[in-house]
Coordinates of C-alpha atoms and ligand atoms in Angstrom, one line a residue:
X1 CA -15.4 -26.8 22.6
X2 CA -11.8 -25.9 22.3
X3 CA -9.5 -23.2 23.6
X4 CA -5.8 -22.2 23.1
X5 CA -3.7 -22.2 26.2
X6 CA -0.6 -20.0 25.8
X7 CA 2.2 -19.7 28.3
X8 CA 4.0 -16.4 27.4
X9 CA 7.6 -15.4 27.5
X10 CA 9.2 -17.6 24.8
X11 CA 11.2 -15.9 22.1
X12 CA 9.9 -17.2 18.7
X13 CA 12.8 -18.5 16.6
X14 CA 13.0 -20.4 13.3
X15 CA 11.2 -20.5 10.0
X16 CA 7.5 -20.5 9.1
X17 CA 5.8 -21.2 5.8
X18 CA 2.9 -19.0 4.9
X19 CA -0.3 -20.5 3.3
X20 CA -2.3 -19.3 0.4
X21 CA -4.3 -16.1 0.8
X22 CA -7.7 -16.5 2.4
X23 CA -9.2 -13.4 0.9
X24 CA -8.0 -14.4 -2.6
X25 CA -9.2 -18.1 -2.2
X26 CA -12.7 -17.2 -1.1
X27 CA -13.2 -15.1 -4.3
X28 CA -11.3 -17.4 -6.7
X29 CA -13.2 -20.6 -5.6
X30 CA -16.7 -19.1 -6.4
X31 CA -15.3 -17.5 -9.5
X32 CA -15.0 -21.1 -10.9
X33 CA -18.8 -20.9 -11.4
X34 CA -18.0 -18.7 -14.4
X35 CA -15.7 -21.3 -15.9
X36 CA -16.9 -23.8 -18.5
X37 CA -14.4 -26.5 -17.6
X38 CA -12.3 -27.9 -14.8
X39 CA -10.3 -25.5 -12.6
X40 CA -7.3 -26.8 -10.7
X41 CA -6.6 -24.3 -7.9
X42 CA -3.2 -24.7 -6.1
X43 CA -2.0 -23.2 -2.8
X44 CA -5.5 -23.2 -1.4
X45 CA -5.3 -22.6 2.4
X46 CA -6.6 -25.3 4.7
X47 CA -9.0 -23.0 6.6
X48 CA -12.6 -23.1 7.6
X49 CA -13.8 -20.4 5.2
X50 CA -12.4 -22.3 2.3
X51 CA -14.2 -25.5 3.4
X52 CA -17.4 -23.6 3.8
X53 CA -17.4 -22.1 0.3
X54 CA -16.4 -25.4 -1.2
X55 CA -19.3 -27.1 0.6
X56 CA -21.7 -24.4 -0.5
X57 CA -20.7 -25.1 -4.2
X58 CA -21.0 -28.8 -3.6
X59 CA -24.5 -28.5 -2.2
X60 CA -25.3 -26.5 -5.3
X61 CA -24.1 -29.4 -7.5
X62 CA -20.5 -28.6 -8.2
X63 CA -17.9 -31.4 -8.3
X64 CA -15.1 -30.7 -6.0
X65 CA -12.2 -32.8 -4.8
X66 CA -8.8 -32.1 -3.1
X67 CA -6.0 -33.7 -5.1
X68 CA -3.8 -33.0 -2.1
X69 CA -4.2 -30.9 1.0
X70 CA -3.7 -27.6 -1.0
X71 CA -4.9 -28.4 -4.5
X72 CA -8.6 -28.2 -5.3
X73 CA -10.1 -29.5 -8.5
X74 CA -13.4 -27.8 -9.1
X75 CA -16.0 -28.3 -11.9
X76 CA -19.0 -26.1 -11.6
X77 CA -20.6 -27.2 -14.9
X78 CA -22.8 -29.6 -12.8
X79 CA -24.3 -26.8 -10.8
X80 CA -28.1 -27.4 -10.6
X81 CA -29.4 -24.3 -8.8
X82 CA -28.8 -20.6 -8.5
X83 CA -29.9 -20.5 -4.9
X84 CA -27.1 -20.7 -2.3
X85 CA -27.8 -22.7 0.9
X86 CA -28.7 -20.0 3.4
X87 CA -27.3 -21.6 6.6
X88 CA -23.9 -22.1 5.0
X89 CA -23.9 -18.6 3.4
X90 CA -24.4 -17.0 6.8
X91 CA -21.2 -18.6 8.1
X92 CA -18.9 -16.3 6.1
X93 CA -18.6 -12.9 4.6
X94 CA -17.2 -13.8 1.2
X95 CA -20.3 -15.8 0.2
X96 CA -21.4 -12.5 -1.4
X97 CA -19.1 -13.4 -4.3
X98 CA -21.7 -16.0 -5.2
X99 CA -23.9 -13.1 -6.3
X100 CA -21.5 -11.8 -8.9
X101 CA -20.5 -15.2 -10.1
X102 CA -24.0 -16.6 -10.5
X103 CA -25.3 -13.4 -12.0
X104 CA -22.4 -13.4 -14.5
X105 CA -22.9 -17.0 -15.5
X106 CA -26.7 -17.6 -15.2
X107 CA -28.1 -14.0 -15.0
X108 CA -29.8 -15.2 -11.8
X109 CA -28.7 -15.4 -8.2
X110 CA -30.4 -16.0 -4.9
X111 CA -28.1 -15.5 -2.0
X112 CA -28.8 -14.9 1.7
X113 CA -27.2 -11.9 3.4
X114 CA -23.6 -13.0 4.3
X115 CA -22.2 -13.4 7.8
X116 CA -18.6 -13.0 8.9
X117 CA -16.9 -10.8 11.5
X118 CA -19.0 -7.9 12.9
X119 CA -17.3 -4.4 12.6
X120 CA -20.5 -2.4 12.6
X121 CA -22.8 -2.4 9.5
X122 CA -21.1 -4.0 6.5
X123 CA -23.2 -2.7 3.6
X124 CA -23.1 -4.1 0.1
X125 CA -24.7 -1.2 -1.7
X126 CA -21.7 -0.7 -4.0
X127 CA -21.8 -4.3 -5.2
X128 CA -25.5 -3.8 -6.0
X129 CA -24.9 -0.4 -7.7
X130 CA -22.5 -2.2 -10.0
X131 CA -24.8 -5.0 -10.8
X132 CA -27.7 -2.6 -11.6
X133 CA -25.4 -0.4 -13.8
X134 CA -24.9 -3.6 -15.9
X135 CA -28.7 -4.1 -16.3
X136 CA -29.5 -6.4 -13.4
X137 CA -32.4 -5.9 -11.0
X138 CA -31.6 -6.6 -7.4
X139 CA -34.1 -6.8 -4.6
X140 CA -34.2 -8.1 -1.1
X141 CA -36.7 -10.8 -0.2
X142 CA -36.5 -11.3 3.5
X143 CA -32.8 -11.8 4.1
X144 CA -32.4 -13.2 0.6
X145 CA -30.8 -11.0 -2.1
X146 CA -32.4 -11.8 -5.5
X147 CA -30.6 -10.6 -8.6
X148 CA -31.8 -11.1 -12.2
X149 CA -30.8 -9.9 -15.6
X150 CA -32.1 -10.4 -19.1
X151 CA -28.7 -9.5 -20.4
X152 CA -25.7 -8.1 -18.6
X153 CA -24.1 -5.2 -20.5
X154 CA -20.7 -3.5 -19.8
X155 CA -21.0 -0.2 -18.1
X156 CA -19.0 2.5 -16.3
X157 CA -19.2 2.3 -12.6
X158 CA -17.6 4.7 -10.0
X159 CA -17.4 3.2 -6.6
X160 CA -18.3 5.6 -3.7
X161 CA -16.3 3.5 -1.2
X162 CA -13.0 1.8 -2.0
X163 CA -14.4 -1.7 -1.5
X164 CA -12.5 -5.0 -1.9
X165 CA -15.8 -6.9 -2.1
X166 CA -17.5 -4.6 -4.6
X167 CA -14.5 -4.5 -6.8
X168 CA -14.2 -8.2 -7.0
X169 CA -18.0 -8.9 -7.2
X170 CA -18.4 -6.5 -10.1
X171 CA -15.4 -8.1 -11.9
X172 CA -17.1 -11.4 -11.5
X173 CA -20.4 -10.2 -13.0
X174 CA -18.6 -8.4 -15.9
X175 CA -16.2 -11.0 -17.3
X176 CA -19.0 -12.7 -19.4
X177 CA -21.1 -9.6 -20.0
X178 CA -21.6 -8.0 -23.4
X179 CA -19.2 -5.1 -24.0
X180 CA -16.7 -3.4 -21.7
X181 CA -17.1 -2.6 -18.0
X182 CA -15.0 0.2 -16.5
X183 CA -14.8 0.3 -12.7
X184 CA -13.3 3.4 -11.2
X185 CA -12.0 4.1 -7.6
X186 CA -11.5 0.4 -7.1
X187 CA -9.6 -1.4 -4.3
X188 CA -6.0 -2.4 -5.1
X189 CA -5.3 -5.2 -2.6
X190 CA -3.1 -8.1 -3.8
X191 CA -6.1 -10.4 -3.8
X192 CA -7.8 -8.1 -6.4
X193 CA -4.9 -8.7 -8.7
X194 CA -4.9 -12.4 -7.9
X195 CA -8.6 -12.7 -8.9
X196 CA -7.9 -10.8 -12.1
X197 CA -5.0 -13.1 -12.9
X198 CA -7.1 -16.2 -12.2
X199 CA -9.9 -15.0 -14.5
X200 CA -7.4 -14.1 -17.2
X201 CA -5.8 -17.5 -16.9
X202 CA -9.2 -19.0 -17.6
X203 CA -9.7 -16.7 -20.7
X204 CA -11.1 -13.5 -19.4
X205 CA -9.9 -10.0 -20.5
X206 CA -9.4 -8.0 -17.3
X207 CA -6.9 -5.1 -17.3
X208 CA -5.8 -2.6 -14.7
X209 CA -6.2 -4.7 -11.5
X210 CA -3.8 -3.2 -8.9
X211 CA -4.5 0.4 -10.2
X212 CA -7.5 2.7 -9.6
X213 CA -9.3 1.7 -12.8
X214 CA -10.2 -1.8 -13.9
X215 CA -11.4 -2.5 -17.5
X216 CA -13.1 -5.7 -18.3
X217 CA -13.9 -6.7 -21.9
X218 CA -16.6 -9.4 -21.8
X219 CA -15.7 -12.7 -23.4
X220 CA -18.1 -15.4 -24.6
X221 CA -16.8 -18.1 -22.3
X222 CA -14.1 -19.1 -19.9
X223 CA -12.3 -22.4 -20.2
X224 CA -10.7 -24.5 -17.5
X225 CA -7.1 -24.4 -16.4
X226 CA -4.7 -24.3 -13.5
X227 CA -3.9 -21.4 -11.1
X228 CA -1.9 -21.0 -7.9
X229 CA -3.1 -18.6 -5.2
X230 CA -0.8 -15.9 -3.8
X231 CA 0.6 -16.2 -0.2
X232 CA -1.5 -14.7 2.6
X233 CA -0.3 -11.2 3.3
X234 CA -2.1 -11.1 6.7
X235 CA -0.9 -14.5 8.0
X236 CA 2.6 -13.4 7.1
X237 CA 2.1 -10.1 8.9
X238 CA 0.8 -11.9 12.0
X239 CA 3.9 -14.0 12.3
X240 CA 6.1 -11.0 11.6
X241 CA 4.5 -9.1 14.5
X242 CA 4.7 -12.2 16.8
X243 CA 8.4 -12.4 16.1
X244 CA 8.9 -8.7 17.0
X245 CA 6.6 -9.0 20.0
X246 CA 8.6 -11.8 21.6
X247 CA 12.0 -10.4 20.8
X248 CA 12.5 -13.4 18.5
X249 CA 14.2 -14.2 15.2
X250 CA 11.8 -15.6 12.5
X251 CA 12.2 -16.1 8.8
X252 CA 8.7 -15.8 7.3
X253 CA 8.8 -17.8 4.1
X254 CA 6.8 -18.2 0.8
X255 CA 5.6 -14.6 0.7
X256 CA 5.7 -11.6 -1.7
X257 CA 7.7 -9.0 0.3
X258 CA 6.3 -6.2 -1.8
X259 CA 2.8 -6.9 -0.3
X260 CA 4.3 -6.5 3.2
X261 CA 5.8 -3.0 2.8
X262 CA 3.5 -1.1 5.1
X263 CA 3.9 -3.8 7.8
X264 CA 7.6 -4.0 7.4
X265 CA 7.9 -0.2 7.7
X266 CA 6.0 -0.1 10.9
X267 CA 8.0 -3.0 12.4
X268 CA 11.2 -1.1 11.5
X269 CA 9.8 2.0 13.3
X270 CA 9.1 0.1 16.5
X271 CA 12.8 -1.0 16.5
X272 CA 12.7 -4.6 14.9
X273 CA 15.3 -5.5 12.3
X274 CA 13.4 -6.4 9.1
X275 CA 15.4 -8.0 6.2
X276 CA 13.7 -8.7 2.8
X277 CA 14.8 -11.6 0.6
X278 CA 13.2 -12.7 -2.7
X279 CA 10.3 -14.6 -1.2
X280 CA 10.8 -14.3 2.5
X281 CA 11.3 -11.7 5.3
X282 CA 13.4 -12.1 8.4
X283 CA 12.2 -10.2 11.5
X284 CA 14.5 -9.9 14.6
X285 CA 12.9 -8.3 17.6
X286 CA 14.6 -5.7 19.7
X287 CA 14.7 -5.5 23.5
X288 CA 12.6 -2.4 23.6
X289 CA 9.5 -1.8 21.5
X290 CA 9.2 1.9 20.4
X291 CA 5.7 3.5 20.2
X292 CA 4.4 4.4 16.8
X293 CA 1.2 5.9 15.3
X294 CA -0.8 3.9 12.7
X295 CA -3.7 4.7 10.5
X296 CA -5.3 1.8 8.6
X297 CA -6.2 2.5 4.9
X298 CA -7.0 0.6 1.8
X299 CA -3.9 -1.0 0.1
X300 CA -1.1 0.1 -0.3
X301 CA -1.9 1.7 3.1
X302 CA -1.5 -0.1 6.4
X303 CA -4.0 -3.0 6.4
X304 CA -7.0 -2.9 8.7
X305 CA -6.6 -6.7 9.0
X306 CA -3.2 -6.1 10.8
X307 CA -4.6 -3.5 13.2
X308 CA -5.4 -5.8 16.2
X309 CA -2.1 -7.6 16.0
X310 CA -0.2 -4.2 16.2
X311 CA -2.4 -2.9 19.0
X312 CA -1.4 -6.0 21.0
X313 CA 2.3 -5.3 20.3
X314 CA 2.0 -1.6 21.1
X315 CA 0.4 -2.3 24.4
X316 CA 3.9 -3.0 25.8
X317 CA 5.7 -0.3 23.8
X318 CA 7.6 2.4 25.7
X319 CA 5.4 5.4 25.4
X320 CA 2.1 6.3 23.9
X321 CA 0.8 5.1 20.5
X322 CA -2.2 6.2 18.5
X323 CA -4.0 3.7 16.2
X324 CA -6.7 5.0 14.0
X325 CA -9.1 2.7 12.1
X326 CA -9.7 4.2 8.6
X327 CA -11.6 1.4 7.0
X328 CA -14.2 0.0 9.4
X329 CA -16.6 1.9 11.7
X330 CA -16.1 -0.4 14.7
X331 CA -13.1 -2.7 14.7
X332 CA -12.0 -2.3 18.4
X333 CA -14.3 -4.8 20.1
X334 CA -11.3 -7.0 21.0
X335 CA -9.7 -4.2 23.0
X336 CA -11.9 -5.1 26.0
X337 CA -10.1 -8.5 26.0
X338 CA -6.7 -6.8 25.9
X339 CA -7.7 -4.8 29.0
X340 CA -8.2 -8.1 30.8
X341 CA -4.5 -8.8 30.3
X342 CA -3.5 -5.4 31.8
X343 CA -3.2 -3.3 28.7
X344 CA -3.9 0.5 29.1
X345 CA -6.0 1.5 26.0
X346 CA -8.7 4.1 25.7
X347 CA -10.9 4.1 22.6
X348 CA -12.4 7.3 21.3
X349 CA -14.4 6.9 18.1
X350 CA -12.1 5.4 15.5
X351 CA -8.9 6.0 17.5
X352 CA -7.2 3.8 20.2
X353 CA -5.0 5.7 22.6
X354 CA -2.4 3.2 23.9
X355 CA -0.2 3.8 26.9
X356 CA 2.5 1.2 26.9
X357 CA 2.7 -1.0 30.1
X358 CA 5.7 -2.8 31.5
X359 CA 4.1 -6.2 30.7
X360 CA 0.8 -8.0 30.2
X361 CA -0.4 -10.6 32.7
X362 CA -2.1 -13.8 31.4
X363 CA -5.9 -14.2 31.8
X364 CA -8.8 -15.9 30.1
X365 CA -9.9 -14.0 27.0
X366 CA -12.0 -14.6 23.9
X367 CA -11.4 -14.2 20.2
X368 CA -14.1 -11.6 19.4
X369 CA -13.3 -11.9 15.6
X370 CA -10.7 -13.4 13.3
X371 CA -7.9 -10.7 13.6
X372 CA -8.9 -9.8 17.1
X373 CA -8.2 -13.5 17.9
X374 CA -4.8 -13.2 16.3
X375 CA -4.1 -10.2 18.5
X376 CA -5.0 -12.2 21.6
X377 CA -2.6 -14.9 20.6
X378 CA 0.2 -12.4 20.2
X379 CA -0.7 -10.8 23.5
X380 CA -0.6 -14.3 25.1
X381 CA 2.8 -15.0 23.7
X382 CA 4.1 -11.8 25.3
X383 CA 2.3 -12.0 28.6
X384 CA 3.6 -13.3 31.9
X385 CA 1.9 -16.5 32.9
X386 CA -1.0 -18.3 31.2
X387 CA -3.5 -16.9 28.7
X388 CA -6.6 -19.0 27.6
X389 CA -8.3 -18.0 24.4
X390 CA -11.8 -19.2 23.6
X391 CA -14.1 -18.8 20.6
X392 CA -11.5 -20.3 18.3
X393 CA -14.0 -20.6 15.4
X394 CA -13.1 -17.1 14.4
X395 CA -9.4 -17.9 14.3
X396 CA -9.9 -21.1 12.4
X397 CA -11.9 -19.4 9.7
X398 CA -8.7 -17.7 8.5
X399 CA -5.6 -19.2 10.0
X400 CA -4.3 -22.6 9.0
X401 CA -3.3 -24.7 12.1
X402 CA -2.1 -21.5 13.8
X403 CA -1.0 -23.2 17.0
X404 CA 1.1 -25.8 15.1
X405 CA 3.0 -23.1 13.2
X406 CA 3.7 -21.2 16.5
X407 CA 4.7 -24.4 18.3
X408 CA 7.3 -25.0 15.5
X409 CA 8.8 -21.6 16.3
X410 CA 9.1 -22.6 20.0
X411 CA 5.9 -21.1 21.4
X412 CA 4.3 -22.8 24.4
X413 CA 0.8 -23.0 23.0
X414 CA -1.6 -25.9 22.9
X415 CA -5.2 -26.5 21.8
X416 CA -7.3 -28.2 24.4
X417 CA -10.9 -29.4 24.6
X418 CA -13.1 -28.3 27.4
Ligands
EPU1 N1 -18.5 -0.4 2.0 C1 -19.6 0.3 1.6 N2 -20.4 -0.3 0.7 C2 -20.2 -1.4 0.1 C3 -19.0 -2.2 0.4 C4 -18.2 -1.6 1.4 O1 -19.8 1.4 2.2 O2 -21.0 -1.8 -0.8 C5 -17.5 0.1 3.0 C6 -17.4 -0.8 4.2 O3 -18.5 -0.5 5.1 C7 -16.1 -0.5 4.8 C8 -15.3 -0.2 3.5 O4 -16.2 0.1 2.5 O5 -16.1 0.7 5.5 C9 -14.4 -1.3 3.0 O6 -15.1 -2.5 2.9 P1 -14.8 -3.7 1.9 O7 -15.9 -3.9 1.0 O8 -13.4 -3.4 1.3 O9 -14.6 -4.9 2.8 P2 -15.0 -6.4 2.5 O10 -14.8 -6.7 1.1 O11 -16.3 -6.8 3.1 C10 -12.6 -7.4 2.8 C11 -12.0 -8.5 3.6 C12 -11.8 -8.0 5.0 C13 -11.0 -6.7 5.0 C14 -11.7 -5.7 4.1 C15 -10.8 -4.4 4.0 C16 -12.8 -10.5 2.5 C17 -13.6 -11.7 2.6 N3 -12.8 -9.7 3.6 O12 -13.9 -7.2 3.3 O13 -11.1 -9.0 5.7 O14 -11.0 -6.2 6.4 O15 -11.8 -6.3 2.8 O16 -9.5 -4.7 3.5 O17 -12.0 -10.3 1.6 C18 -10.4 -10.4 7.5 O18 -9.8 -11.1 6.6 O19 -10.2 -10.5 8.7 C19 -11.3 -9.4 7.0 C20 -12.3 -8.8 7.7

């Protein structure tokens, strides 16, 4: 097994290049099932979740090869089954996109209930509601979801929860359906727009992604082509927070600053200097970190996936901060680990009450989930002494060579086997 050993107290300085977006990649890769041709997907992040979804497709018969570290050539015309391998599917959340893509292309999908980070129950009722509105029948057989359709017809669907997954999954099912599908109250995250752009680049007719209503006019077929994935908004935010947390000076490169607005605004409020350029943002930390209140919301609100990183930062702010989780029922498991480092945080329901302490003190902790793990790394970078972080599988699912990027900024962080 491996752990990260962090010796805190180094100011991060320099430049960091941000990889392609995980939550776009894990939807765009299975979307290739809908394509009658070869897809060349660029700026694919080199992370575990990507390798798992590619392996799932390969086991189902797809032909996949990396032309270089970040360019994936994928041909799903050779798929020989509509059943996804259960053991692999359980390794990640985004395997639910196989449902929409297989249903859209073959009118049949058998996919095990997906895995991923645990934040309380993670229902997929809105995905299923969308498939059923289009004429599919969906039933659960053990832990397998079985979806079938004679034909898929465009329909009007109003989402009861603003769901990233349901929005993208229904888009996948609709691009080859007969007629027009209108999805209302959809999620507006940058990766929704990216999936729509990918599908349109392959010949789909998807309009309105990034607004509250998406209209998809079904087309007969999608042809192959090339597409480049957007930069990862959450990886960028994680490095921006780390720069502010260590009083450093970091240029976060290869990003879309517009996607970072809520994060940039909060970093300015805590006293960091944030300067936007065309495709990069510089963050210069201040001596003192001011306390702030945060509520996570669907995009363009403050992202839930940046909540643990900010809580780690605010644990040493001067004064009291309130952080309210507005997306997930239970996304504070990692706080028990922060307490081991000396943070003073009380959780009541969906709100964390943070009393800033003078400093954190290094200790052994674990990554309870992907972003909770990122929060632990930031805490370790700020703490006095040595912090050891175990359960790196979570971090590796979504961050590409995280410790190498931090080392290049001057952090004292190493990965060791034990
Ligand atoms: N919801 C329902 N019914 C559904 C679907 C969702 O009630 O059918 C609820 C959920 O319980 C939750 C809310 O709607 O309260 C939002 O869930 P959403 O469907 O948007 O989440 P997701 O698609 O499962 C994606 C990201 C998460 C990110 C959320 C919110 C992927 C693979 N995962 O999850 O990313 O937190 O959107 O932005 O795209 C991460 O990267 O660390 C991560 C957890």
